[in-house]
Amino acid sequence: AETDASMEGMSLLDTVRKVKPSILIGLSGCGGLFSADVLKAMGENIKTPVILPLSNPTSRAECSAADAQKYTDGRAIFASGSPFPDVHMLGSLIASSQCNNRYIFPGLALGAALGQTGVVTDAMIQTAAEA
């Protein structure tokens, strides 16, 4: 993980371009946050980007399976918190998995409850990811 105070407030697209992550995990509840440009940048960074829009309901998912595949030329590993149909592309059927977000949120909530934090900050999620 990279720590750089100059990145504070940077847009998601600029962050993806600078950091070049191999995975995007959506927990924002902000439908469409993983825009075409963000997904294209992910596809430029790595051969097989992992895209996990975990927000529910489907209207609040950060992107759709179709967009993840479209903007990464069918190379994304996609799993979401809401069900999306499989994607027909390049003469193939690309499976759209549902990654049940029950594996992340209860653990995150339990940690916050045990720590009596009252809030879950970006730094907490970052630290947990690094652990």
CSV table of C-alpha atoms in Angstrom, one decimal:
chain,number,residue,atom,x,y,z
A,1,ALA,CA,0.0,0.0,0.0
A,2,GLU,CA,1.1,3.5,-0.7
A,3,THR,CA,0.8,6.3,1.8
A,4,ASP,CA,1.1,9.8,0.3
A,5,ALA,CA,-0.5,12.8,1.8
A,6,SER,CA,-0.7,14.5,-1.7
A,7,MET,CA,-3.2,11.8,-2.7
A,8,GLU,CA,-5.8,13.0,-0.2
A,9,GLY,CA,-8.9,14.2,-2.1
A,10,MET,CA,-7.7,12.8,-5.4
A,11,SER,CA,-10.4,11.5,-7.7
A,12,LEU,CA,-10.9,7.7,-8.1
A,13,LEU,CA,-9.7,7.9,-11.7
A,14,ASP,CA,-6.5,9.8,-10.7
A,15,THR,CA,-5.9,7.4,-7.9
A,16,VAL,CA,-6.2,4.3,-10.2
A,17,ARG,CA,-3.9,5.9,-12.7
A,18,LYS,CA,-1.3,6.8,-10.0
A,19,VAL,CA,-1.5,3.7,-7.7
A,20,LYS,CA,-2.2,1.1,-10.5
A,21,PRO,CA,-4.2,-1.3,-8.3
A,22,SER,CA,-5.0,-4.8,-9.4
A,23,ILE,CA,-8.4,-4.8,-7.6
A,24,LEU,CA,-11.2,-2.4,-7.0
A,25,ILE,CA,-13.6,-3.1,-4.1
A,26,GLY,CA,-16.7,-1.0,-4.0
A,27,LEU,CA,-18.3,-0.3,-0.6
A,28,SER,CA,-19.6,3.2,-1.4
A,29,GLY,CA,-23.3,2.6,-2.2
A,30,CYS,CA,-22.7,5.1,-5.0
A,31,GLY,CA,-24.1,3.6,-8.2
A,32,GLY,CA,-21.8,4.0,-11.2
A,33,LEU,CA,-18.8,5.1,-9.3
A,34,PHE,CA,-16.6,2.8,-11.3
A,35,SER,CA,-17.0,4.8,-14.5
A,36,ALA,CA,-15.9,3.8,-18.0
A,37,ASP,CA,-12.7,5.7,-17.6
A,38,VAL,CA,-11.9,4.1,-14.2
A,39,LEU,CA,-12.6,0.6,-15.6
A,40,LYS,CA,-10.5,1.4,-18.7
A,41,ALA,CA,-7.6,2.5,-16.5
A,42,MET,CA,-7.9,-0.7,-14.5
A,43,GLY,CA,-7.7,-2.6,-17.8
A,44,GLU,CA,-4.5,-0.7,-18.7
A,45,ASN,CA,-2.9,-1.4,-15.3
A,46,ILE,CA,-3.1,-5.1,-15.2
A,47,LYS,CA,-4.0,-8.0,-17.6
A,48,THR,CA,-6.8,-9.4,-15.4
A,49,PRO,CA,-8.3,-6.7,-13.1
A,50,VAL,CA,-10.5,-7.8,-10.3
A,51,ILE,CA,-13.7,-5.7,-10.0
A,52,LEU,CA,-15.8,-6.1,-6.9
A,53,PRO,CA,-18.8,-3.7,-6.7
A,54,LEU,CA,-20.3,-5.0,-3.5
A,55,SER,CA,-22.9,-2.3,-2.8
A,56,ASN,CA,-26.6,-3.2,-2.7
A,57,PRO,CA,-29.1,-3.0,-4.2
A,58,THR,CA,-28.2,-3.3,-7.8
A,59,SER,CA,-28.9,0.3,-8.5
A,60,ARG,CA,-26.2,1.3,-6.0
A,61,ALA,CA,-23.6,-1.1,-7.3
A,62,GLU,CA,-20.4,0.8,-8.4
A,63,CYS,CA,-20.6,-0.8,-11.9
A,64,SER,CA,-22.4,-3.6,-13.8
A,65,ALA,CA,-20.9,-6.8,-15.0
A,66,ALA,CA,-21.5,-5.7,-18.6
A,67,ASP,CA,-19.5,-2.4,-18.0
A,68,ALA,CA,-16.7,-4.2,-16.2
A,69,GLN,CA,-16.3,-6.6,-19.2
A,70,LYS,CA,-16.9,-3.9,-21.8
A,71,TYR,CA,-14.3,-1.5,-20.6
A,72,THR,CA,-11.6,-4.1,-19.8
A,73,ASP,CA,-12.0,-5.9,-23.1
A,74,GLY,CA,-13.6,-9.0,-21.4
A,75,ARG,CA,-10.6,-9.5,-19.1
A,76,ALA,CA,-12.1,-8.6,-15.7
A,77,ILE,CA,-12.7,-11.0,-12.9
A,78,PHE,CA,-16.1,-9.7,-11.7
A,79,ALA,CA,-18.1,-10.5,-8.6
A,80,SER,CA,-20.7,-8.3,-7.0
A,81,GLY,CA,-22.9,-7.9,-3.9
A,82,SER,CA,-26.0,-7.9,-6.2
A,83,PRO,CA,-26.8,-10.4,-8.9
A,84,PHE,CA,-25.9,-9.4,-12.5
A,85,PRO,CA,-26.5,-11.4,-15.6
A,86,ASP,CA,-23.6,-13.2,-17.4
A,87,VAL,CA,-22.1,-11.2,-20.2
A,88,HIS,CA,-22.0,-12.3,-23.9
A,89,MET,CA,-18.8,-10.8,-25.4
A,90,LEU,CA,-16.3,-11.7,-28.1
A,91,GLY,CA,-18.3,-14.9,-28.9
A,92,SER,CA,-18.1,-16.1,-25.3
A,93,LEU,CA,-20.2,-16.2,-22.2
A,94,ILE,CA,-18.4,-14.5,-19.3
A,95,ALA,CA,-19.8,-15.5,-15.9
A,96,SER,CA,-20.8,-12.8,-13.5
A,97,SER,CA,-20.3,-14.1,-10.0
A,98,GLN,CA,-22.1,-12.9,-6.9
A,99,CYS,CA,-19.5,-12.4,-4.1
A,100,ASN,CA,-21.8,-12.5,-1.1
A,101,ASN,CA,-20.7,-9.4,0.9
A,102,ARG,CA,-21.7,-11.1,4.1
A,103,TYR,CA,-18.1,-12.2,4.3
A,104,ILE,CA,-16.8,-8.6,4.6
A,105,PHE,CA,-19.5,-6.6,6.4
A,106,PRO,CA,-20.1,-8.7,9.5
A,107,GLY,CA,-16.4,-8.9,10.2
A,108,LEU,CA,-16.0,-5.2,9.7
A,109,ALA,CA,-19.0,-4.5,11.9
A,110,LEU,CA,-17.8,-6.9,14.6
A,111,GLY,CA,-14.3,-5.2,14.7
A,112,ALA,CA,-16.0,-1.8,14.9
A,113,ALA,CA,-18.3,-3.0,17.7
A,114,LEU,CA,-15.5,-4.7,19.7
A,115,GLY,CA,-13.3,-1.6,19.3
A,116,GLN,CA,-16.3,0.7,20.2
A,117,THR,CA,-15.3,3.0,17.4
A,118,GLY,CA,-18.7,4.5,16.5
A,119,VAL,CA,-17.5,4.9,12.9
A,120,VAL,CA,-15.5,3.0,10.3
A,121,THR,CA,-12.9,5.2,8.6
A,122,ASP,CA,-11.1,4.7,5.3
A,123,ALA,CA,-7.9,4.3,7.4
A,124,MET,CA,-9.5,1.3,9.2
A,125,ILE,CA,-10.4,-0.4,6.0
A,126,GLN,CA,-6.9,0.3,4.6
A,127,THR,CA,-5.2,-1.1,7.7
A,128,ALA,CA,-7.4,-4.2,7.6
A,129,ALA,CA,-6.5,-4.7,4.0
A,130,GLU,CA,-2.8,-4.5,4.8
A,131,ALA,CA,-3.0,-7.0,7.7
